[in-house]
Each structure stands twice: as C-alpha cells, then as structure tokens.
Amino acid sequence: MHPMLNIAMRAARGAGNVISRAFENVDKIEVEAKGGNDLVTNVDRQAEQIIIDTIRKSYPDHSIVSEECGELPGKNSDYQWIIDPLDGTANFVKGIPHFAVSIALKVKGKLDQAVIYDPIRGELFTASRGKGAQLNNVRVRVTAQKELAGTILATGFPHKQKHHTEAYLGMFNDLFMNSADIRRAGSAALDLAYVAAGRVDAFWELGLRPWDTAAGELMVIEAGGLVTDVTGGHNHSKSGNIVAANPRILKELLTQIRPHLTATMK
Ligand code: IPD
Ligand code: CA
Ligand code: CA
C-alpha cells in the first residue's frame, strides 16, 4: 500500500473517532453559521486539526488545503492534501448518521490518493491512482447499467446557491422522469463513494468545492466511472458543478441536464 495512503487512512480514522464520539452527545456540539446555509462546528475543527497534525508528522513539507482552515502552503508544493474533515455537517448537527471524512492527495496537480471514511458505518473507501478503488479492502466498481431508465441517482440541492433553483429543478424533473428514483443523502463525498461502490448509478450537484469532491472523484475514476462538469468537460473543480457516472449512462444524463444549463454553470 502506498505510504501516503496509509497516512491518509490513519488521519481519517483519528478524525472519525473524534467525530463519532461527539455524535453521541449532539446537544453538546458548538454550531456556527458560516453564512449562506453553511455550518461549521467545533468538531469539524477538531477533526481537521487531527488530520493536519497526522499528515504534517510524516510529511511536514507538503501543502494542504482544508475546508475550515484554508490553504496551508508547504515547502514542497508538488504534494497537496485536500481535506474535508467532516462532509455532511448539517446531518451531523441534526443527529442524522450520514457524514464522512474526506482526504485526497494531489501529486503535481493530479489526484493520486483518496480516502473517504464513514465513522458510523465503519466504511473506509480508498483509492490510489492506477490501482482501483476499495471499500474496506474489497475492490469496488461502478454499476454496469446501460441506460438511464431504471437507475437510482444521487444529488444535492443548491442550498448555498438558491439562484440556481429553477434551473436545478428543471434538471431534477427531467432526470427523475427518465430514471427510477433519486436520493439526496447530505454528503457529497459519500454520494461519490457510493457511485464508485455501485450503490447508486450516478451523482450530480451544483456549487460544490474541491474538498467536497477531490477524494470522491479519484474513487469514481478508479472504480471505472467518469467525472465531468455539467457540459461533459473538465471544469468541475473550478465551477463546482459535477457529474459522476458509470460511462454507459453519462451521455444520456448530460443530455437531460443540457437544456437547463445557464451561462454561469459552465
Ligand atoms: C456539504 C455536503 C452536502 C452538499 C453541500 C456540501 P459540508 O458539505 O457535502 O451534501 O450538498 O454542498 O457543502 O458543508 O457538510 O462539508
Ligand atoms: Ca463538504
Ligand atoms: Ca465539511
């Protein structure tokens, strides 16, 4: 196993232990509104510190970008860790047991290692570039679904960009009418991990940030899936508008989305 994946797993488990312990006393969690329907808690920050300390102990020169503390430049910018210490904070605060730690490593700008850890279910999703994706050390693959009809899709509502609501609901309507059903579970990292594990056939969301999607993107690709922006291009880490799917249904999915795209979504 790649030594940097090992450190990422150690960091994710350390953060996961703090998160699951805190989850036993949700009423003691200190919640802060970051603005625009975006929350952060003392547990997000504690988890983030554990992850950063674990990484820095082994790789003090690496760069880090993490949701709550932002950019931490390192002497060696070839290595950049992208961290969401607690993806699904709103679920966590509400006592809904569906959230994860998400850690990705980019080497010279390319996604190289990824860990998504669900501390409640004890599910550790991992991926290394060129080595496939695993769930608790068992290989996972995207579904082989050949058409949109009959698929179960995952999504997130644009709760931080409500100006996209009309366009988004147009996409939702057309995708819902052409698939079997849609899930909105509240953790983009787990949504992507579930695409990789074949639990859902595809995922799309508008307005995500690199720390929401970096680890999940590598996981989907290593599980045989494709990740694009909403036009089928590769601008998703900038636009935040992402589609992840098994290759057979991506084209049909983008066709349903296309009529609802606005200029700012591309
Ligand atoms: C959020 C979750 C949610 C998605 C939001 C993200 P956070 O991450 O991934 O599912 O819809 O856009 O911001 O804020 O809980 O880390
Ligand atoms: Ca997130
Ligand atoms: Ca977060």
PDB file of C-alpha atoms and ligand atoms in Angstrom:
ATOM      1  CA  MET A   1       0.000   0.000   0.000  1.00  0.00           C
ATOM      2  CA  HIS A   2       1.263   3.488  -0.845  1.00  0.00           C
ATOM      3  CA  PRO A   3       2.736   5.031   2.358  1.00  0.00           C
ATOM      4  CA  MET A   4       0.811   8.289   1.783  1.00  0.00           C
ATOM      5  CA  LEU A   5      -2.468   6.370   1.548  1.00  0.00           C
ATOM      6  CA  ASN A   6      -1.570   4.723   4.833  1.00  0.00           C
ATOM      7  CA  ILE A   7      -1.101   8.125   6.485  1.00  0.00           C
ATOM      8  CA  ALA A   8      -4.387   9.362   4.984  1.00  0.00           C
ATOM      9  CA  MET A   9      -6.176   6.316   6.411  1.00  0.00           C
ATOM     10  CA  ARG A  10      -4.584   6.910   9.833  1.00  0.00           C
ATOM     11  CA  ALA A  11      -5.658  10.572   9.711  1.00  0.00           C
ATOM     12  CA  ALA A  12      -9.199   9.711   8.622  1.00  0.00           C
ATOM     13  CA  ARG A  13      -9.593   7.130  11.395  1.00  0.00           C
ATOM     14  CA  GLY A  14      -8.269   9.570  14.016  1.00  0.00           C
ATOM     15  CA  ALA A  15     -10.718  12.240  12.879  1.00  0.00           C
ATOM     16  CA  GLY A  16     -13.504   9.671  12.622  1.00  0.00           C
ATOM     17  CA  ASN A  17     -13.007   8.616  16.244  1.00  0.00           C
ATOM     18  CA  VAL A  18     -13.444  12.210  17.453  1.00  0.00           C
ATOM     19  CA  ILE A  19     -16.499  12.702  15.226  1.00  0.00           C
ATOM     20  CA  SER A  20     -18.274   9.501  16.284  1.00  0.00           C
ATOM     21  CA  ARG A  21     -17.579  10.190  19.987  1.00  0.00           C
ATOM     22  CA  ALA A  22     -19.020  13.713  19.643  1.00  0.00           C
ATOM     23  CA  PHE A  23     -22.012  12.293  17.768  1.00  0.00           C
ATOM     24  CA  GLU A  24     -23.063  10.528  20.984  1.00  0.00           C
ATOM     25  CA  ASN A  25     -23.831  13.959  22.522  1.00  0.00           C
ATOM     26  CA  VAL A  26     -25.131  16.036  19.643  1.00  0.00           C
ATOM     27  CA  ASP A  27     -26.607  18.623  22.046  1.00  0.00           C
ATOM     28  CA  LYS A  28     -23.081  19.463  23.264  1.00  0.00           C
ATOM     29  CA  ILE A  29     -21.818  20.335  19.778  1.00  0.00           C
ATOM     30  CA  GLU A  30     -20.999  24.026  19.240  1.00  0.00           C
ATOM     31  CA  VAL A  31     -22.528  25.142  15.930  1.00  0.00           C
ATOM     32  CA  GLU A  32     -21.579  28.279  13.982  1.00  0.00           C
ATOM     33  CA  ALA A  33     -23.238  29.603  10.813  1.00  0.00           C
ATOM     34  CA  LYS A  34     -20.647  30.401   8.155  1.00  0.00           C
ATOM     35  CA  GLY A  35     -23.299  32.199   6.130  1.00  0.00           C
ATOM     36  CA  GLY A  36     -25.324  31.030   3.112  1.00  0.00           C
ATOM     37  CA  ASN A  37     -26.815  27.936   4.755  1.00  0.00           C
ATOM     38  CA  ASP A  38     -23.331  26.654   5.604  1.00  0.00           C
ATOM     39  CA  LEU A  39     -22.491  25.363   9.096  1.00  0.00           C
ATOM     40  CA  VAL A  40     -19.273  24.542  10.961  1.00  0.00           C
ATOM     41  CA  THR A  41     -18.864  23.022  14.445  1.00  0.00           C
ATOM     42  CA  ASN A  42     -16.098  22.657  16.993  1.00  0.00           C
ATOM     43  CA  VAL A  43     -15.948  19.006  15.917  1.00  0.00           C
ATOM     44  CA  ASP A  44     -15.238  19.932  12.271  1.00  0.00           C
ATOM     45  CA  ARG A  45     -12.288  21.946  13.557  1.00  0.00           C
ATOM     46  CA  GLN A  46     -11.043  19.268  15.991  1.00  0.00           C
ATOM     47  CA  ALA A  47     -11.223  16.642  13.237  1.00  0.00           C
ATOM     48  CA  GLU A  48      -9.386  18.963  10.850  1.00  0.00           C
ATOM     49  CA  GLN A  49      -6.573  19.537  13.374  1.00  0.00           C
ATOM     50  CA  ILE A  50      -6.113  15.794  13.899  1.00  0.00           C
ATOM     51  CA  ILE A  51      -5.871  15.230  10.151  1.00  0.00           C
ATOM     52  CA  ILE A  52      -3.404  18.074   9.636  1.00  0.00           C
ATOM     53  CA  ASP A  53      -1.231  17.003  12.605  1.00  0.00           C
ATOM     54  CA  THR A  54      -1.168  13.394  11.337  1.00  0.00           C
ATOM     55  CA  ILE A  55      -0.160  14.455   7.821  1.00  0.00           C
ATOM     56  CA  ARG A  56       2.379  17.042   8.989  1.00  0.00           C
ATOM     57  CA  LYS A  57       4.047  14.481  11.316  1.00  0.00           C
ATOM     58  CA  SER A  58       5.007  12.363   8.301  1.00  0.00           C
ATOM     59  CA  TYR A  59       5.085  14.996   5.549  1.00  0.00           C
ATOM     60  CA  PRO A  60       5.921  18.394   7.114  1.00  0.00           C
ATOM     61  CA  ASP A  61       6.773  19.961   3.734  1.00  0.00           C
ATOM     62  CA  HIS A  62       3.556  19.068   1.919  1.00  0.00           C
ATOM     63  CA  SER A  63       0.940  21.712   1.082  1.00  0.00           C
ATOM     64  CA  ILE A  64      -2.561  21.450   2.493  1.00  0.00           C
ATOM     65  CA  VAL A  65      -5.919  22.983   1.601  1.00  0.00           C
ATOM     66  CA  SER A  66      -8.701  22.219   4.031  1.00  0.00           C
ATOM     67  CA  GLU A  67     -12.271  23.480   4.258  1.00  0.00           C
ATOM     68  CA  GLU A  68     -12.117  25.195   7.635  1.00  0.00           C
ATOM     69  CA  CYS A  69      -8.538  26.484   7.856  1.00  0.00           C
ATOM     70  CA  GLY A  70      -7.992  27.170   4.147  1.00  0.00           C
ATOM     71  CA  GLU A  71      -4.589  26.992   2.447  1.00  0.00           C
ATOM     72  CA  LEU A  72      -1.501  25.893   4.400  1.00  0.00           C
ATOM     73  CA  PRO A  73       1.357  26.223   1.883  1.00  0.00           C
ATOM     74  CA  GLY A  74       4.270  23.809   2.268  1.00  0.00           C
ATOM     75  CA  LYS A  75       7.870  23.893   1.001  1.00  0.00           C
ATOM     76  CA  ASN A  76       7.022  21.065  -1.412  1.00  0.00           C
ATOM     77  CA  SER A  77       4.059  22.232  -3.499  1.00  0.00           C
ATOM     78  CA  ASP A  78       4.252  19.089  -5.695  1.00  0.00           C
ATOM     79  CA  TYR A  79       2.225  17.401  -2.937  1.00  0.00           C
ATOM     80  CA  GLN A  80      -1.123  18.945  -1.984  1.00  0.00           C
ATOM     81  CA  TRP A  81      -3.564  17.406   0.509  1.00  0.00           C
ATOM     82  CA  ILE A  82      -7.243  18.369   0.007  1.00  0.00           C
ATOM     83  CA  ILE A  83      -9.282  17.858   3.163  1.00  0.00           C
ATOM     84  CA  ASP A  84     -12.922  17.986   4.189  1.00  0.00           C
ATOM     85  CA  PRO A  85     -12.725  16.991   7.843  1.00  0.00           C
ATOM     86  CA  LEU A  86     -16.458  16.458   8.153  1.00  0.00           C
ATOM     87  CA  ASP A  87     -18.551  16.270   4.998  1.00  0.00           C
ATOM     88  CA  GLY A  88     -22.216  16.356   5.949  1.00  0.00           C
ATOM     89  CA  THR A  89     -22.038  18.787   8.855  1.00  0.00           C
ATOM     90  CA  ALA A  90     -25.746  19.635   8.637  1.00  0.00           C
ATOM     91  CA  ASN A  91     -26.576  15.920   9.047  1.00  0.00           C
ATOM     92  CA  PHE A  92     -24.114  15.697  11.957  1.00  0.00           C
ATOM     93  CA  VAL A  93     -25.675  18.683  13.744  1.00  0.00           C
ATOM     94  CA  LYS A  94     -29.199  17.301  13.236  1.00  0.00           C
ATOM     95  CA  GLY A  95     -28.230  13.841  14.511  1.00  0.00           C
ATOM     96  CA  ILE A  96     -28.623  12.217  11.089  1.00  0.00           C
ATOM     97  CA  PRO A  97     -25.939   9.444  10.966  1.00  0.00           C
ATOM     98  CA  HIS A  98     -24.690  10.128   7.420  1.00  0.00           C
ATOM     99  CA  PHE A  99     -21.393  12.012   7.102  1.00  0.00           C
ATOM    100  CA  ALA A 100     -17.741  11.287   6.317  1.00  0.00           C
ATOM    101  CA  VAL A 101     -14.116  12.397   6.497  1.00  0.00           C
ATOM    102  CA  SER A 102     -12.716  13.094   3.014  1.00  0.00           C
ATOM    103  CA  ILE A 103      -8.973  13.299   2.306  1.00  0.00           C
ATOM    104  CA  ALA A 104      -7.331  13.454  -1.134  1.00  0.00           C
ATOM    105  CA  LEU A 105      -3.718  13.890  -2.221  1.00  0.00           C
ATOM    106  CA  LYS A 106      -2.711  15.561  -5.486  1.00  0.00           C
ATOM    107  CA  VAL A 107       0.803  14.946  -6.815  1.00  0.00           C
ATOM    108  CA  LYS A 108       1.969  17.518  -9.338  1.00  0.00           C
ATOM    109  CA  GLY A 109      -1.658  18.557  -9.837  1.00  0.00           C
ATOM    110  CA  LYS A 110      -3.046  15.046 -10.429  1.00  0.00           C
ATOM    111  CA  LEU A 111      -5.263  13.174  -7.987  1.00  0.00           C
ATOM    112  CA  ASP A 112      -3.142  10.349  -6.589  1.00  0.00           C
ATOM    113  CA  GLN A 113      -4.580   9.018  -3.303  1.00  0.00           C
ATOM    114  CA  ALA A 114      -8.059   9.213  -1.758  1.00  0.00           C
ATOM    115  CA  VAL A 115      -9.781   8.211   1.480  1.00  0.00           C
ATOM    116  CA  ILE A 116     -13.446   8.671   2.437  1.00  0.00           C
ATOM    117  CA  TYR A 117     -14.278   7.346   5.879  1.00  0.00           C
ATOM    118  CA  ASP A 118     -17.803   6.882   7.291  1.00  0.00           C
ATOM    119  CA  PRO A 119     -17.158   6.528  11.045  1.00  0.00           C
ATOM    120  CA  ILE A 120     -20.730   5.493  11.857  1.00  0.00           C
ATOM    121  CA  ARG A 121     -20.829   2.513   9.492  1.00  0.00           C
ATOM    122  CA  GLY A 122     -17.078   1.825   9.763  1.00  0.00           C
ATOM    123  CA  GLU A 123     -16.815   2.051   5.961  1.00  0.00           C
ATOM    124  CA  LEU A 124     -13.385   3.060   4.641  1.00  0.00           C
ATOM    125  CA  PHE A 125     -13.365   3.894   0.940  1.00  0.00           C
ATOM    126  CA  THR A 126      -9.881   4.136  -0.567  1.00  0.00           C
ATOM    127  CA  ALA A 127      -8.344   4.677  -3.998  1.00  0.00           C
ATOM    128  CA  SER A 128      -4.825   5.023  -5.405  1.00  0.00           C
ATOM    129  CA  ARG A 129      -4.125   6.247  -8.917  1.00  0.00           C
ATOM    130  CA  GLY A 130      -3.989   3.282 -11.294  1.00  0.00           C
ATOM    131  CA  LYS A 131      -4.692   0.781  -8.506  1.00  0.00           C
ATOM    132  CA  GLY A 132      -8.509   0.731  -8.358  1.00  0.00           C
ATOM    133  CA  ALA A 133     -10.935   1.650  -5.581  1.00  0.00           C
ATOM    134  CA  GLN A 134     -11.763  -0.357  -2.469  1.00  0.00           C
ATOM    135  CA  LEU A 135     -14.338  -0.447   0.310  1.00  0.00           C
ATOM    136  CA  ASN A 136     -12.815  -1.977   3.478  1.00  0.00           C
ATOM    137  CA  ASN A 137     -10.091  -3.515   1.280  1.00  0.00           C
ATOM    138  CA  VAL A 138     -12.589  -5.142  -1.138  1.00  0.00           C
ATOM    139  CA  ARG A 139     -12.457  -3.918  -4.767  1.00  0.00           C
ATOM    140  CA  VAL A 140     -15.481  -1.858  -5.881  1.00  0.00           C
ATOM    141  CA  ARG A 141     -16.785  -0.983  -9.365  1.00  0.00           C
ATOM    142  CA  VAL A 142     -19.419   1.406 -10.732  1.00  0.00           C
ATOM    143  CA  THR A 143     -22.642  -0.191 -11.991  1.00  0.00           C
ATOM    144  CA  ALA A 144     -22.966  -1.663 -15.474  1.00  0.00           C
ATOM    145  CA  GLN A 145     -26.369  -0.022 -16.034  1.00  0.00           C
ATOM    146  CA  LYS A 146     -26.675   0.574 -19.792  1.00  0.00           C
ATOM    147  CA  GLU A 147     -29.382   3.259 -19.843  1.00  0.00           C
ATOM    148  CA  LEU A 148     -30.806   5.963 -17.592  1.00  0.00           C
ATOM    149  CA  ALA A 149     -34.136   4.131 -17.329  1.00  0.00           C
ATOM    150  CA  GLY A 150     -34.134   2.066 -14.149  1.00  0.00           C
ATOM    151  CA  THR A 151     -31.227   3.921 -12.487  1.00  0.00           C
ATOM    152  CA  ILE A 152     -31.078   5.286  -8.949  1.00  0.00           C
ATOM    153  CA  LEU A 153     -29.359   8.696  -8.990  1.00  0.00           C
ATOM    154  CA  ALA A 154     -27.886  10.766  -6.147  1.00  0.00           C
ATOM    155  CA  THR A 155     -27.814  14.545  -5.934  1.00  0.00           C
ATOM    156  CA  GLY A 156     -27.558  17.584  -3.687  1.00  0.00           C
ATOM    157  CA  PHE A 157     -29.866  20.615  -3.806  1.00  0.00           C
ATOM    158  CA  PRO A 158     -28.227  24.045  -4.444  1.00  0.00           C
ATOM    159  CA  HIS A 159     -28.926  25.127  -0.858  1.00  0.00           C
ATOM    160  CA  LYS A 160     -25.986  27.537  -0.921  1.00  0.00           C
ATOM    161  CA  GLN A 161     -26.788  28.885  -4.393  1.00  0.00           C
ATOM    162  CA  LYS A 162     -30.583  29.239  -4.409  1.00  0.00           C
ATOM    163  CA  HIS A 163     -30.406  31.402  -7.535  1.00  0.00           C
ATOM    164  CA  HIS A 164     -29.811  28.102  -9.369  1.00  0.00           C
ATOM    165  CA  THR A 165     -33.078  26.611  -8.015  1.00  0.00           C
ATOM    166  CA  GLU A 166     -35.203  26.944 -11.151  1.00  0.00           C
ATOM    167  CA  ALA A 167     -32.523  25.560 -13.456  1.00  0.00           C
ATOM    168  CA  TYR A 168     -31.688  22.782 -10.977  1.00  0.00           C
ATOM    169  CA  LEU A 169     -35.331  21.740 -10.603  1.00  0.00           C
ATOM    170  CA  GLY A 170     -35.564  21.535 -14.410  1.00  0.00           C
ATOM    171  CA  MET A 171     -32.626  19.082 -14.364  1.00  0.00           C
ATOM    172  CA  PHE A 172     -34.199  17.226 -11.423  1.00  0.00           C
ATOM    173  CA  ASN A 173     -37.547  16.909 -13.194  1.00  0.00           C
ATOM    174  CA  ASP A 174     -36.078  15.529 -16.442  1.00  0.00           C
ATOM    175  CA  LEU A 175     -33.673  13.163 -14.662  1.00  0.00           C
ATOM    176  CA  PHE A 176     -36.420  11.972 -12.304  1.00  0.00           C
ATOM    177  CA  MET A 177     -38.791  11.306 -15.222  1.00  0.00           C
ATOM    178  CA  ASN A 178     -36.096   9.306 -17.059  1.00  0.00           C
ATOM    179  CA  SER A 179     -34.665   7.308 -14.138  1.00  0.00           C
ATOM    180  CA  ALA A 180     -36.189   5.073 -11.439  1.00  0.00           C
ATOM    181  CA  ASP A 181     -35.564   7.339  -8.421  1.00  0.00           C
ATOM    182  CA  ILE A 182     -33.304   9.967  -6.835  1.00  0.00           C
ATOM    183  CA  ARG A 183     -31.618  10.150  -3.421  1.00  0.00           C
ATOM    184  CA  ARG A 184     -30.460  13.287  -1.539  1.00  0.00           C
ATOM    185  CA  ALA A 185     -28.497  11.998   1.463  1.00  0.00           C
ATOM    186  CA  GLY A 186     -26.466  15.086   2.523  1.00  0.00           C
ATOM    187  CA  SER A 187     -22.817  14.146   1.984  1.00  0.00           C
ATOM    188  CA  ALA A 188     -21.329  14.750  -1.454  1.00  0.00           C
ATOM    189  CA  ALA A 189     -18.229  12.743  -0.528  1.00  0.00           C
ATOM    190  CA  LEU A 190     -20.368   9.698   0.336  1.00  0.00           C
ATOM    191  CA  ASP A 191     -22.535  10.291  -2.760  1.00  0.00           C
ATOM    192  CA  LEU A 192     -19.388   9.963  -4.890  1.00  0.00           C
ATOM    193  CA  ALA A 193     -18.125   6.985  -2.870  1.00  0.00           C
ATOM    194  CA  TYR A 194     -21.496   5.303  -3.449  1.00  0.00           C
ATOM    195  CA  VAL A 195     -21.206   5.851  -7.207  1.00  0.00           C
ATOM    196  CA  ALA A 196     -17.783   4.162  -7.036  1.00  0.00           C
ATOM    197  CA  ALA A 197     -19.236   1.284  -4.986  1.00  0.00           C
ATOM    198  CA  GLY A 198     -22.189   0.798  -7.357  1.00  0.00           C
ATOM    199  CA  ARG A 199     -24.749   1.743  -4.696  1.00  0.00           C
ATOM    200  CA  VAL A 200     -26.102   4.500  -6.975  1.00  0.00           C
ATOM    201  CA  ASP A 201     -25.649   4.743 -10.740  1.00  0.00           C
ATOM    202  CA  ALA A 202     -24.670   8.434 -10.926  1.00  0.00           C
ATOM    203  CA  PHE A 203     -24.442  11.689  -8.960  1.00  0.00           C
ATOM    204  CA  TRP A 204     -24.767  15.337  -9.915  1.00  0.00           C
ATOM    205  CA  GLU A 205     -24.683  18.553  -7.882  1.00  0.00           C
ATOM    206  CA  LEU A 206     -24.086  22.268  -8.434  1.00  0.00           C
ATOM    207  CA  GLY A 207     -21.892  24.534  -6.314  1.00  0.00           C
ATOM    208  CA  LEU A 208     -19.532  22.053  -4.651  1.00  0.00           C
ATOM    209  CA  ARG A 209     -15.980  22.884  -3.503  1.00  0.00           C
ATOM    210  CA  PRO A 210     -12.755  20.996  -4.212  1.00  0.00           C
ATOM    211  CA  TRP A 211     -12.669  19.461  -0.709  1.00  0.00           C
ATOM    212  CA  ASP A 212     -16.192  18.044  -1.212  1.00  0.00           C
ATOM    213  CA  THR A 213     -15.247  16.183  -4.383  1.00  0.00           C
ATOM    214  CA  ALA A 214     -11.490  15.573  -4.735  1.00  0.00           C
ATOM    215  CA  ALA A 215     -11.355  12.188  -2.977  1.00  0.00           C
ATOM    216  CA  GLY A 216     -14.660  11.013  -4.437  1.00  0.00           C
ATOM    217  CA  GLU A 217     -13.568  11.944  -7.956  1.00  0.00           C
ATOM    218  CA  LEU A 218     -10.499   9.676  -7.810  1.00  0.00           C
ATOM    219  CA  MET A 219     -12.624   6.925  -6.263  1.00  0.00           C
ATOM    220  CA  VAL A 220     -15.181   7.043  -9.114  1.00  0.00           C
ATOM    221  CA  ILE A 221     -12.475   7.082 -11.804  1.00  0.00           C
ATOM    222  CA  GLU A 222     -10.567   4.184 -10.210  1.00  0.00           C
ATOM    223  CA  ALA A 223     -13.857   2.254  -9.975  1.00  0.00           C
ATOM    224  CA  GLY A 224     -14.348   2.583 -13.741  1.00  0.00           C
ATOM    225  CA  GLY A 225     -16.572   5.667 -13.771  1.00  0.00           C
ATOM    226  CA  LEU A 226     -16.278   9.101 -15.351  1.00  0.00           C
ATOM    227  CA  VAL A 227     -16.353  12.537 -13.709  1.00  0.00           C
ATOM    228  CA  THR A 228     -17.102  15.702 -15.719  1.00  0.00           C
ATOM    229  CA  ASP A 229     -18.588  19.153 -15.344  1.00  0.00           C
ATOM    230  CA  VAL A 230     -22.237  19.669 -16.338  1.00  0.00           C
ATOM    231  CA  THR A 231     -21.285  20.193 -20.001  1.00  0.00           C
ATOM    232  CA  GLY A 232     -19.224  16.987 -20.200  1.00  0.00           C
ATOM    233  CA  GLY A 233     -15.986  18.955 -19.942  1.00  0.00           C
ATOM    234  CA  HIS A 234     -13.442  19.068 -17.112  1.00  0.00           C
ATOM    235  CA  ASN A 235     -14.089  22.419 -15.477  1.00  0.00           C
ATOM    236  CA  HIS A 236     -15.831  20.913 -12.422  1.00  0.00           C
ATOM    237  CA  SER A 237     -13.124  21.700  -9.864  1.00  0.00           C
ATOM    238  CA  LYS A 238     -13.433  25.372 -10.834  1.00  0.00           C
ATOM    239  CA  SER A 239     -17.199  25.564 -11.481  1.00  0.00           C
ATOM    240  CA  GLY A 240     -18.139  23.216  -8.595  1.00  0.00           C
ATOM    241  CA  ASN A 241     -20.768  21.689 -10.885  1.00  0.00           C
ATOM    242  CA  ILE A 242     -20.097  17.981 -11.137  1.00  0.00           C
ATOM    243  CA  VAL A 243     -21.463  14.823 -12.763  1.00  0.00           C
ATOM    244  CA  ALA A 244     -20.144  11.362 -11.835  1.00  0.00           C
ATOM    245  CA  ALA A 245     -21.462   8.251 -13.545  1.00  0.00           C
ATOM    246  CA  ASN A 246     -20.817   4.846 -14.988  1.00  0.00           C
ATOM    247  CA  PRO A 247     -19.563   5.520 -18.559  1.00  0.00           C
ATOM    248  CA  ARG A 248     -22.586   3.931 -20.255  1.00  0.00           C
ATOM    249  CA  ILE A 249     -25.128   6.419 -18.905  1.00  0.00           C
ATOM    250  CA  LEU A 250     -23.070   9.635 -18.725  1.00  0.00           C
ATOM    251  CA  LYS A 251     -24.042  10.834 -22.233  1.00  0.00           C
ATOM    252  CA  GLU A 252     -27.779  10.320 -21.600  1.00  0.00           C
ATOM    253  CA  LEU A 253     -27.503  12.040 -18.221  1.00  0.00           C
ATOM    254  CA  LEU A 254     -25.750  15.101 -19.740  1.00  0.00           C
ATOM    255  CA  THR A 255     -28.434  15.241 -22.461  1.00  0.00           C
ATOM    256  CA  GLN A 256     -31.126  15.620 -19.768  1.00  0.00           C
ATOM    257  CA  ILE A 257     -29.097  18.335 -17.996  1.00  0.00           C
ATOM    258  CA  ARG A 258     -28.063  20.376 -21.050  1.00  0.00           C
ATOM    259  CA  PRO A 259     -31.379  22.247 -21.728  1.00  0.00           C
ATOM    260  CA  HIS A 260     -31.313  23.693 -18.199  1.00  0.00           C
ATOM    261  CA  LEU A 261     -27.733  24.974 -18.170  1.00  0.00           C
ATOM    262  CA  THR A 262     -27.159  28.697 -17.649  1.00  0.00           C
ATOM    263  CA  ALA A 263     -24.001  30.515 -18.722  1.00  0.00           C
ATOM    264  CA  THR A 264     -22.720  30.737 -15.129  1.00  0.00           C
ATOM    265  CA  MET A 265     -22.880  26.945 -14.678  1.00  0.00           C
ATOM    266  CA  LYS A 266     -20.323  26.068 -17.378  1.00  0.00           C
TER     267      LYS A 266
HETATM  268  C1  IPD B   1     -21.829  19.636   2.142  1.00  0.00           C
HETATM  269  C2  IPD B   1     -22.346  18.248   1.839  1.00  0.00           C
HETATM  270  C3  IPD B   1     -23.694  18.349   1.129  1.00  0.00           C
HETATM  271  C4  IPD B   1     -23.608  19.195  -0.123  1.00  0.00           C
HETATM  272  C5  IPD B   1     -23.077  20.572   0.217  1.00  0.00           C
HETATM  273  C6  IPD B   1     -21.712  20.456   0.881  1.00  0.00           C
HETATM  274  P1  IPD B   1     -20.258  20.122   4.223  1.00  0.00           P
HETATM  275  O1  IPD B   1     -20.545  19.563   2.729  1.00  0.00           O
HETATM  276  O2  IPD B   1     -21.429  17.583   1.024  1.00  0.00           O
HETATM  277  O3  IPD B   1     -24.154  17.075   0.747  1.00  0.00           O
HETATM  278  O4  IPD B   1     -24.888  19.314  -0.708  1.00  0.00           O
HETATM  279  O5  IPD B   1     -22.974  21.336  -0.968  1.00  0.00           O
HETATM  280  O6  IPD B   1     -21.243  21.751   1.236  1.00  0.00           O
HETATM  281  O7  IPD B   1     -20.555  21.582   4.161  1.00  0.00           O
HETATM  282  O8  IPD B   1     -21.163  19.389   5.146  1.00  0.00           O
HETATM  283  O9  IPD B   1     -18.806  19.821   4.401  1.00  0.00           O
HETATM  284 CA    CA B   2     -18.197  19.198   2.298  1.00  0.00          CA
HETATM  285 CA    CA B   3     -17.124  20.000   5.686  1.00  0.00          CA
END
